[in-house]
Short mmCIF file of C-alpha atoms in Angstrom, two decimals:
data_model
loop_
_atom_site.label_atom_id
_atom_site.label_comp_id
_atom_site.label_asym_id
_atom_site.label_seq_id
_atom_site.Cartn_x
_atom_site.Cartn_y
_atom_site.Cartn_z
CA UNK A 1 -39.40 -30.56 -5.45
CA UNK A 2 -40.03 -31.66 -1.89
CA UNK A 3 -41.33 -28.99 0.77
CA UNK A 4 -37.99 -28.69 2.34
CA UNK A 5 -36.09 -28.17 -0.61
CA UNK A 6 -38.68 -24.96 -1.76
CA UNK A 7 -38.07 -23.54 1.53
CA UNK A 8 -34.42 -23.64 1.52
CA UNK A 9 -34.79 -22.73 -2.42
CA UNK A 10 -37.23 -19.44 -2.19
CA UNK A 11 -37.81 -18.83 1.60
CA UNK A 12 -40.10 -19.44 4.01
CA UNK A 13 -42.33 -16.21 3.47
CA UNK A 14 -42.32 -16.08 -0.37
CA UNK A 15 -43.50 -20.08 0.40
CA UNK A 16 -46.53 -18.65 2.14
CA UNK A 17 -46.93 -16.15 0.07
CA UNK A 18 -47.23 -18.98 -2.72
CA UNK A 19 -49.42 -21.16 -0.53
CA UNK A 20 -52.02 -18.09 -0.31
CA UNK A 21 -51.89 -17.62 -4.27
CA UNK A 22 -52.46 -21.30 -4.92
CA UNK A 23 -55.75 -21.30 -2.09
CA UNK A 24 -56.72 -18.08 -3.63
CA UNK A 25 -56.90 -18.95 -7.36
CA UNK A 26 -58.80 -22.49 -6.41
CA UNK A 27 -61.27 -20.18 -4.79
CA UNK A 28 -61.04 -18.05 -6.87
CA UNK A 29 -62.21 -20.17 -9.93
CA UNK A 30 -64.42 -22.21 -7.82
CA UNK A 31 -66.49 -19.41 -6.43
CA UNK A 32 -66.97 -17.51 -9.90
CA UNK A 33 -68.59 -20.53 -11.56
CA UNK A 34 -70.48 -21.50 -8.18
CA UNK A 35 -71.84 -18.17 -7.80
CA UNK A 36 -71.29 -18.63 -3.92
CA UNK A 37 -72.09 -16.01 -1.55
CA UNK A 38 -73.67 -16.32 2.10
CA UNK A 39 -75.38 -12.87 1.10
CA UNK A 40 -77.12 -14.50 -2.07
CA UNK A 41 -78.00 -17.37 0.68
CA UNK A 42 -79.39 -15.57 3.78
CA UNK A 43 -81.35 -12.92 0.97
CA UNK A 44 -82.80 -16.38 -0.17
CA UNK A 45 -83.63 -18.34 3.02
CA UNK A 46 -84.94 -14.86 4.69
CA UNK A 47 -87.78 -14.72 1.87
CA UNK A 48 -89.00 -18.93 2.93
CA UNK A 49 -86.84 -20.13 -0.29
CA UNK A 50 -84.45 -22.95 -0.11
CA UNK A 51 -83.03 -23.29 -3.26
CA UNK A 52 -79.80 -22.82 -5.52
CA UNK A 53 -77.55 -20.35 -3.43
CA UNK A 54 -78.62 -21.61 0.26
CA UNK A 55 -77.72 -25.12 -1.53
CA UNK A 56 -74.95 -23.91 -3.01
CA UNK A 57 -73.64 -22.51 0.31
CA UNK A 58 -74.24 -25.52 2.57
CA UNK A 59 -72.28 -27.62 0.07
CA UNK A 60 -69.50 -25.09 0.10
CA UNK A 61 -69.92 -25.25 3.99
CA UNK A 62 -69.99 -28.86 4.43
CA UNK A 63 -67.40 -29.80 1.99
CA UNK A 64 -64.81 -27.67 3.93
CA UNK A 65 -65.71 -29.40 7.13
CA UNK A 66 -65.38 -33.12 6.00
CA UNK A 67 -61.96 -32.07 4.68
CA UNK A 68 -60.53 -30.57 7.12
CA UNK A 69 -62.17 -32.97 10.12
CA UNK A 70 -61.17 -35.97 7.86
CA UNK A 71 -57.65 -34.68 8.10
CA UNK A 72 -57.51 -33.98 11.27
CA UNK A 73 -58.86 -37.47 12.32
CA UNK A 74 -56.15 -39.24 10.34
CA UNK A 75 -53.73 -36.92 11.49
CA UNK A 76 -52.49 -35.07 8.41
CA UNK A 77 -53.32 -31.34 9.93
CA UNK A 78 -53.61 -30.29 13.21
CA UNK A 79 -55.36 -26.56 13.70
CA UNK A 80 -54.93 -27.01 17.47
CA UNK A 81 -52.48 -24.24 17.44
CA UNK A 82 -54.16 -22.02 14.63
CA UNK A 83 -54.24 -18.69 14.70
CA UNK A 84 -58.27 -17.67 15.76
CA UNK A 85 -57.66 -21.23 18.23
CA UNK A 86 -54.57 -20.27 19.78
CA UNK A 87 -56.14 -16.56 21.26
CA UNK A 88 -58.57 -15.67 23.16
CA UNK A 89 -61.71 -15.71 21.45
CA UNK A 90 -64.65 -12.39 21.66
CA UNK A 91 -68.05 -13.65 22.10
CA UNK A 92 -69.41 -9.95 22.32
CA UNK A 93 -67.20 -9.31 18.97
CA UNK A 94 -68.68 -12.30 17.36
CA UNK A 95 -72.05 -10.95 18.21
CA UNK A 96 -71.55 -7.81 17.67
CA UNK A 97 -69.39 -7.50 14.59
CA UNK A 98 -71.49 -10.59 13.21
CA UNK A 99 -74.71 -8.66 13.17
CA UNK A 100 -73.18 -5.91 11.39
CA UNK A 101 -71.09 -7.92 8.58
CA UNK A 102 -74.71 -9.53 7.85
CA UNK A 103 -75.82 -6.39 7.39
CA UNK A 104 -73.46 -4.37 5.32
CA UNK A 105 -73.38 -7.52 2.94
CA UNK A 106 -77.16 -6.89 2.02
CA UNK A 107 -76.64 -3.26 1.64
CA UNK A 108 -73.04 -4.14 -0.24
CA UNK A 109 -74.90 -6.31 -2.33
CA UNK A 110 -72.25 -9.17 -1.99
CA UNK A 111 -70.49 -10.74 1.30
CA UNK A 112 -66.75 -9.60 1.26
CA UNK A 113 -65.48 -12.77 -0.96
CA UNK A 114 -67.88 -12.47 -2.96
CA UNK A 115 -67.16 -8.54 -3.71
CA UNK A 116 -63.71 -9.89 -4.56
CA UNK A 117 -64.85 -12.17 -7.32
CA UNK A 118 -66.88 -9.78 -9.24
CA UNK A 119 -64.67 -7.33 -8.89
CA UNK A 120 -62.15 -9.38 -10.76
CA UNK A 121 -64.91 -9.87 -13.36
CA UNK A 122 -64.97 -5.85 -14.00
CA UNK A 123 -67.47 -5.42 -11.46
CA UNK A 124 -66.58 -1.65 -10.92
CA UNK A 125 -69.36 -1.72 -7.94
CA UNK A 126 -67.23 -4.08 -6.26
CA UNK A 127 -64.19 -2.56 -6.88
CA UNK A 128 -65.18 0.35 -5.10
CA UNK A 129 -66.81 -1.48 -2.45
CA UNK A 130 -63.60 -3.69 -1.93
CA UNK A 131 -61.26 -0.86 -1.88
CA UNK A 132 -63.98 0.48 1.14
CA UNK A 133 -64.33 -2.59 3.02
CA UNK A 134 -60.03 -2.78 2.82
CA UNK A 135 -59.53 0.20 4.10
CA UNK A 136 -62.24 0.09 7.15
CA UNK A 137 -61.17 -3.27 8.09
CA UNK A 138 -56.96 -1.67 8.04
CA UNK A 139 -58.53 1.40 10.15
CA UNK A 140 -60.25 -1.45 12.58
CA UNK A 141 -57.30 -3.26 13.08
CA UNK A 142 -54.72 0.11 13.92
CA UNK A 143 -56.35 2.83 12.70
CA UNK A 144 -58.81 5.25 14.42
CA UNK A 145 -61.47 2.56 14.88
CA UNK A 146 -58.87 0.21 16.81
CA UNK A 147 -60.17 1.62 19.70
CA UNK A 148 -63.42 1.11 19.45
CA UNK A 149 -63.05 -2.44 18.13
CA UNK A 150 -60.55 -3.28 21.00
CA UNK A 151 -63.14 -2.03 23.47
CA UNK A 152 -66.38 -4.47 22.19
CA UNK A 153 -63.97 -7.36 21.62
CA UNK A 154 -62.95 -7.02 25.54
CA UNK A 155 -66.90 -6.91 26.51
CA UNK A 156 -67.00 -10.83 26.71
CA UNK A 157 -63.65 -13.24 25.90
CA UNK A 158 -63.13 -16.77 25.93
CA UNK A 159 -62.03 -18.01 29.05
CA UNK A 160 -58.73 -20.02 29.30
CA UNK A 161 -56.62 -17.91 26.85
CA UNK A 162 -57.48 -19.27 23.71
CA UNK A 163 -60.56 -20.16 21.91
CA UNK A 164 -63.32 -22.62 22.18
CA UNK A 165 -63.49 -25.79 20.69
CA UNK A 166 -67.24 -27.08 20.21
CA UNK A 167 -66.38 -30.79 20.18
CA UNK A 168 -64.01 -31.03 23.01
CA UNK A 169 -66.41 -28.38 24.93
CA UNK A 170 -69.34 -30.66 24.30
CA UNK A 171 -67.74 -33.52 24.81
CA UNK A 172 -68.88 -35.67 21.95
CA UNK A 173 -67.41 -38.24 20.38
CA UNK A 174 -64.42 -38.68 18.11
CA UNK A 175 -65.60 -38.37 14.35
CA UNK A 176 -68.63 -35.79 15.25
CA UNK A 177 -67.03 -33.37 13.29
CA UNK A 178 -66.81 -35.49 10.58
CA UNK A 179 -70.52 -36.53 10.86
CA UNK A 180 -72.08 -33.58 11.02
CA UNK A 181 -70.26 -32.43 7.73
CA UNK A 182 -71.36 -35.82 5.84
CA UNK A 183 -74.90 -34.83 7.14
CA UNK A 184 -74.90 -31.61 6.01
CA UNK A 185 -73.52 -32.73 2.73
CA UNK A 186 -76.33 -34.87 1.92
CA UNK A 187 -78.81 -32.08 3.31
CA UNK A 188 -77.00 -29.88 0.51
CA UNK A 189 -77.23 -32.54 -2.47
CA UNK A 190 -80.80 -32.96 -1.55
CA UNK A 191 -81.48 -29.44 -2.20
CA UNK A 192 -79.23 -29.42 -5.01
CA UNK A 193 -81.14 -32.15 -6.72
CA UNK A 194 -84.86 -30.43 -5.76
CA UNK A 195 -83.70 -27.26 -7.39
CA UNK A 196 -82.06 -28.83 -10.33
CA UNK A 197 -78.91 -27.69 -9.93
CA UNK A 198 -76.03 -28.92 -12.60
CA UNK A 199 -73.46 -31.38 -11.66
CA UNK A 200 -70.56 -28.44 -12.54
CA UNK A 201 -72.12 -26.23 -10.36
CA UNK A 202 -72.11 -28.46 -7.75
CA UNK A 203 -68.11 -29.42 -8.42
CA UNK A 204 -67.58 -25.78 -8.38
CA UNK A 205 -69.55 -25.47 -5.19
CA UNK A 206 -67.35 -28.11 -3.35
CA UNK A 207 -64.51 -26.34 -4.89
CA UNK A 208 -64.54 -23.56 -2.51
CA UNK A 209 -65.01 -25.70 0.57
CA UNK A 210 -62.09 -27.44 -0.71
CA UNK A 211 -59.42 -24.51 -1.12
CA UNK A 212 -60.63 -23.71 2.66
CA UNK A 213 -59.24 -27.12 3.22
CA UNK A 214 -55.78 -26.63 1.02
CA UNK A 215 -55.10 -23.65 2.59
CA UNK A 216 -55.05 -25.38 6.21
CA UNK A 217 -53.04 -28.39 4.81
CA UNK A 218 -50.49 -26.19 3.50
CA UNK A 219 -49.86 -23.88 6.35
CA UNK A 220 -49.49 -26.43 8.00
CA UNK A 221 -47.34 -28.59 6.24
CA UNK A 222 -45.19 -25.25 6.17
CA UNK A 223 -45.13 -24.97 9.88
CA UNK A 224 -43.99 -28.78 10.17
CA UNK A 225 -40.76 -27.14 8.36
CA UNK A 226 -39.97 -23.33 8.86
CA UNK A 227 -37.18 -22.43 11.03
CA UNK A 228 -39.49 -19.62 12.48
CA UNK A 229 -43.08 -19.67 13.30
CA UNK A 230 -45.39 -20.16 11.25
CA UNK A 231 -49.36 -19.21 11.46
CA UNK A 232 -51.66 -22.25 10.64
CA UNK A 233 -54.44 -20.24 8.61
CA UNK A 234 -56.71 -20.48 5.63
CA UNK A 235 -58.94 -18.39 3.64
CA UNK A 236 -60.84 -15.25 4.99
CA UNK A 237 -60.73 -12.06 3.87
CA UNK A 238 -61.11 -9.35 6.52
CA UNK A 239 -57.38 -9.20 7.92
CA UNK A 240 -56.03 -10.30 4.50
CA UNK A 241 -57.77 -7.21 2.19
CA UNK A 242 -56.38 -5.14 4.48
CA UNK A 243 -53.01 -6.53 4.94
CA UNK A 244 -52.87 -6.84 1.35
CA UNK A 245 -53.34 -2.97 0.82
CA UNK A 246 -50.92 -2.05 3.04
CA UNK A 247 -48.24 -4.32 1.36
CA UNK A 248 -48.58 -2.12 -1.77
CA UNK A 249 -48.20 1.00 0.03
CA UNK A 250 -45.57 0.18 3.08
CA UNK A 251 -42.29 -0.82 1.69
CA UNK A 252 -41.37 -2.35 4.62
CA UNK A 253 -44.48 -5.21 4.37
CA UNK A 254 -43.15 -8.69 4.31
CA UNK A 255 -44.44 -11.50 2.23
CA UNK A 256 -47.15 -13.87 3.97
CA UNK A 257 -50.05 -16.14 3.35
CA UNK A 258 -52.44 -13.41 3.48
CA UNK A 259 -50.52 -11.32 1.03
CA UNK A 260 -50.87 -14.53 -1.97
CA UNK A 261 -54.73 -15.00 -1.25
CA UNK A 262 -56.24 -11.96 -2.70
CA UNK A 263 -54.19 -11.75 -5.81
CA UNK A 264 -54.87 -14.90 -6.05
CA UNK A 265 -58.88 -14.96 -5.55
CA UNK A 266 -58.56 -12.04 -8.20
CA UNK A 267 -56.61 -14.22 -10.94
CA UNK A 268 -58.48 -16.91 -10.32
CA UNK A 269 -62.35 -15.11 -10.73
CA UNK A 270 -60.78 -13.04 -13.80
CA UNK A 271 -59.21 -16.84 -15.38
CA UNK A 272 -62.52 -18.26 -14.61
CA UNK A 273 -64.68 -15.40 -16.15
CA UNK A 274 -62.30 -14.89 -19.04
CA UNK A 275 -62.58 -18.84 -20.12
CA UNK A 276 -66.51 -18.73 -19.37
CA UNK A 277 -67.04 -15.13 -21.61
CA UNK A 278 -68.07 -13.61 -18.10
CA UNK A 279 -66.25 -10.70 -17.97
CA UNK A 280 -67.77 -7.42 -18.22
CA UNK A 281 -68.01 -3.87 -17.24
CA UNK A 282 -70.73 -2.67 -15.02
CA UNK A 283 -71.09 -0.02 -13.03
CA UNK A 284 -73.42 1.49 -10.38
CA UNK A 285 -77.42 1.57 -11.34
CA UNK A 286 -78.24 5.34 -9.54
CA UNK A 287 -76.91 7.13 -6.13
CA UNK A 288 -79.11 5.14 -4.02
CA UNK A 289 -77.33 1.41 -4.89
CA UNK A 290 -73.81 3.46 -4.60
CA UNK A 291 -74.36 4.94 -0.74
CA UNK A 292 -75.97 1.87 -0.45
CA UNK A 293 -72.85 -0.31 -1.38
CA UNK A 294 -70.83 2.44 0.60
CA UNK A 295 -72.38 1.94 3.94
CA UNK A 296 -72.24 -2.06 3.45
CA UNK A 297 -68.63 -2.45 2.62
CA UNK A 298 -67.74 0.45 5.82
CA UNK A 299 -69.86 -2.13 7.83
CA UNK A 300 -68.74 -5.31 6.46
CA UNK A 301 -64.85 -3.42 7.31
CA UNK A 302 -65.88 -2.74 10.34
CA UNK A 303 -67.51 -5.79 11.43
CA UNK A 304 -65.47 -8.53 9.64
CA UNK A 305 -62.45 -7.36 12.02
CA UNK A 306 -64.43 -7.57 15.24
CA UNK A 307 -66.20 -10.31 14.49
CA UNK A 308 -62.79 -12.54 14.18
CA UNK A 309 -63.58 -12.95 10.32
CA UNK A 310 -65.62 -12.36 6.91
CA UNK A 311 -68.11 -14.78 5.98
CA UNK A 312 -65.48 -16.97 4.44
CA UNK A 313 -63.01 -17.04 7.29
CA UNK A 314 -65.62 -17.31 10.22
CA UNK A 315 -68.37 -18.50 8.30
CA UNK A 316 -66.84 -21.32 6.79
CA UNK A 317 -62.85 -21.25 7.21
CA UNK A 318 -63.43 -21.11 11.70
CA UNK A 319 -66.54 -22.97 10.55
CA UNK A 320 -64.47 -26.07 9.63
CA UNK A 321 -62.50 -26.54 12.71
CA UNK A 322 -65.63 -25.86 15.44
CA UNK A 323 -64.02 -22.70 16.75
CA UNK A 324 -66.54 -21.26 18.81
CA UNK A 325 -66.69 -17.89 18.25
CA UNK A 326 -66.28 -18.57 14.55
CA UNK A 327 -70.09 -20.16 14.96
CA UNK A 328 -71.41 -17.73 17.12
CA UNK A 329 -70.49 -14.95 14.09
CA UNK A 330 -71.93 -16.94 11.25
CA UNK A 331 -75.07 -17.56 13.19
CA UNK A 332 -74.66 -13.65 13.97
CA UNK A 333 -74.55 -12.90 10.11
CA UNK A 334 -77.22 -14.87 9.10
CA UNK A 335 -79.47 -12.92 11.18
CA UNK A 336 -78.03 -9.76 10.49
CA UNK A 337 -78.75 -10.16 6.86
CA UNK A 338 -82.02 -11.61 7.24
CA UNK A 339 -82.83 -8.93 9.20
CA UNK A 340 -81.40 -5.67 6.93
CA UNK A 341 -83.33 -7.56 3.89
CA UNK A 342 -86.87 -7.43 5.97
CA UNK A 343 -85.37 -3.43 6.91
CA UNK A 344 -84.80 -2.93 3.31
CA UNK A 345 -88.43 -3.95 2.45
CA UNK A 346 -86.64 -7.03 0.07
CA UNK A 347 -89.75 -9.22 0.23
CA UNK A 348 -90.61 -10.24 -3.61
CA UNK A 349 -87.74 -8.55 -4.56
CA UNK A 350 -85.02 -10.80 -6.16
CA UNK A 351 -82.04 -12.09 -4.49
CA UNK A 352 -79.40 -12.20 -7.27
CA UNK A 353 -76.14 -10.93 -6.34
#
């Protein structure tokens, strides 16, 4: 069945809505066996370690950006018109909100997709965390900390109405996308092969990078169709957990892409565990891990939705198509968690998720 003939069969929002369920239970699957998290990465490189998970995350990374700047070059996707391109873009939000995402996802223990994953695994921690960080980010978005967001998002915008791009801003060459994700790649599988890391892993790894990529293709290929409009998007997790919430408790919530990716992400981590003999129960260790995980997944809430995205949709989803603000947040992140893991006195201390 061609394109055309599902949308005229189901709809064009139950098609997104299947779109998000296919890119979630790819990444889903892919990041339970690849153990990805940019937490479990920044806790690493902090400490003057570069081994499994900051490999692990730069092949995530750089597979998403070859994919989707290999598309774009031979013209199968254009994110020109994407949702975080087409707006204005917050440089104080991406600072801002960046620093504090990094942060709560030390003290959470996990970055938001990550939280997701394990709490399909029976990762009660992360369920409660999740159901935090969904609720904070719904609050953040037109809640009682709207205002407050809308305020440190108008401190410093993009100029020109929309986002920038980083290629066409610097004026380099066609392809540079492309390059620097190739180079990055082999920085990654150079890492990978110092630290031993197993060839499934590393599939698994790429995996994630690649449902980033899916889920542009297909919103886009949707958009090339649909009678109304249609956002160009792909995988993050701030605006999605909360939209996702409110679905199941607003009738009137329509189907979407957002609404398919976190069911999705959740069958596809519980699949993945279930086949692997992953899944089990655990709980929190004492009160101090719980307020802990509290604060973090408040913060990550908080920050995720001023910031533009989660450490999957501005880390690496915004990543991918050289959205500027989308690189000012990761960068933002990074030190954010490097920094609440020297606070936290995490020196020797290890950085398993």
């Amino acid at each position: 069945m061609d394109l055309i003939a599902l949308v005229d069969r189901i709809g064009e929002a139950p098609t997104a809505a299947l779109f998000g369920l296919l890119t979630g239970i790819v990444f889903g699957i892919a990041a339970q066996r690849s153990r990805f998290c940019l937490r479990a990465a920044a806790v690493e490189f902090a400490r003057g370690r570069m081994e499994d998970k900051v490999a692990v995350w730069l092949l995530t990374f750089s597979t998403a950006v070859v994919w989707v700047q290999a598309a774009q070059m031979f013209g199968l996707i254009d994110t020109s018109e994407a949702r975080m391109m087409a707006v204005p873009g917050s440089w104080s939000g991406a600072i801002i909100g960046g620093l504090t995402f990094g942060a709560g996802m030390v003290l959470a223990r996990g970055c938001s997709g990550r939280l997701l994953v394990l709490a399909a695994t029976g990762n009660l921690r992360s369920v409660v965390s999740g159901l935090i960080f969904a609720v904070v980010a719904q609050m953040s978005l037109t809640g009682w900390l709207a205002p407050i967001r809308d305020s440190l998002a108008a401190m410093w915008i993009t100029e020109g109405g929309r986002n920038m791009e980083l290629l066409t801003t610097l004026r380099l060459p066609d392809g540079s996308g492309l390059v620097f994700g190739l180079a990055t790649a082999l920085l990654a599988l150079e890492l990978s092969r110092r630290n031993r890391i197993g060839f499934s892993r590393l599939v698994f790894a790429s995996g994630v990078g690649f449902a980033v990529a899916l889920g542009w293709a297909l919103t886009y290929a949707l958009s090339q169709v649909a009678f109304d409009p249609v956002q160009i998007e792909s995988a993050t997790f701030t605006g999605p957990s909360a939209n996702t919430l409110m679905f199941f408790l607003d009738r009137s919530s329509i189907l979407e892409f957002d609404i398919g990716l976190v069911p999705g992400v959740v069958v596809g981590s519980f699949l993945a565990a279930f086949v692997a003999g992953e899944l089990k129960f655990q709980g929190f260790e004492g009160p101090t891990p719980m307020r802990n995980a509290m604060i973090g997944a408040a913060l990550m809430g908080f920050g995720g939705m001023l910031a533009g995205g989660c450490a999957i949709g501005a880390g690496v989803t915004g990543g991918s198509i050289f959205a500027g603000t989308a690189w000012l947040a990761l960068f933002c992140m990074w030190i954010g968690g490097m920094t609440m893991d020297w606070v936290m006195g995490g020196r020797g201390q290890p950085a398993a998720v």
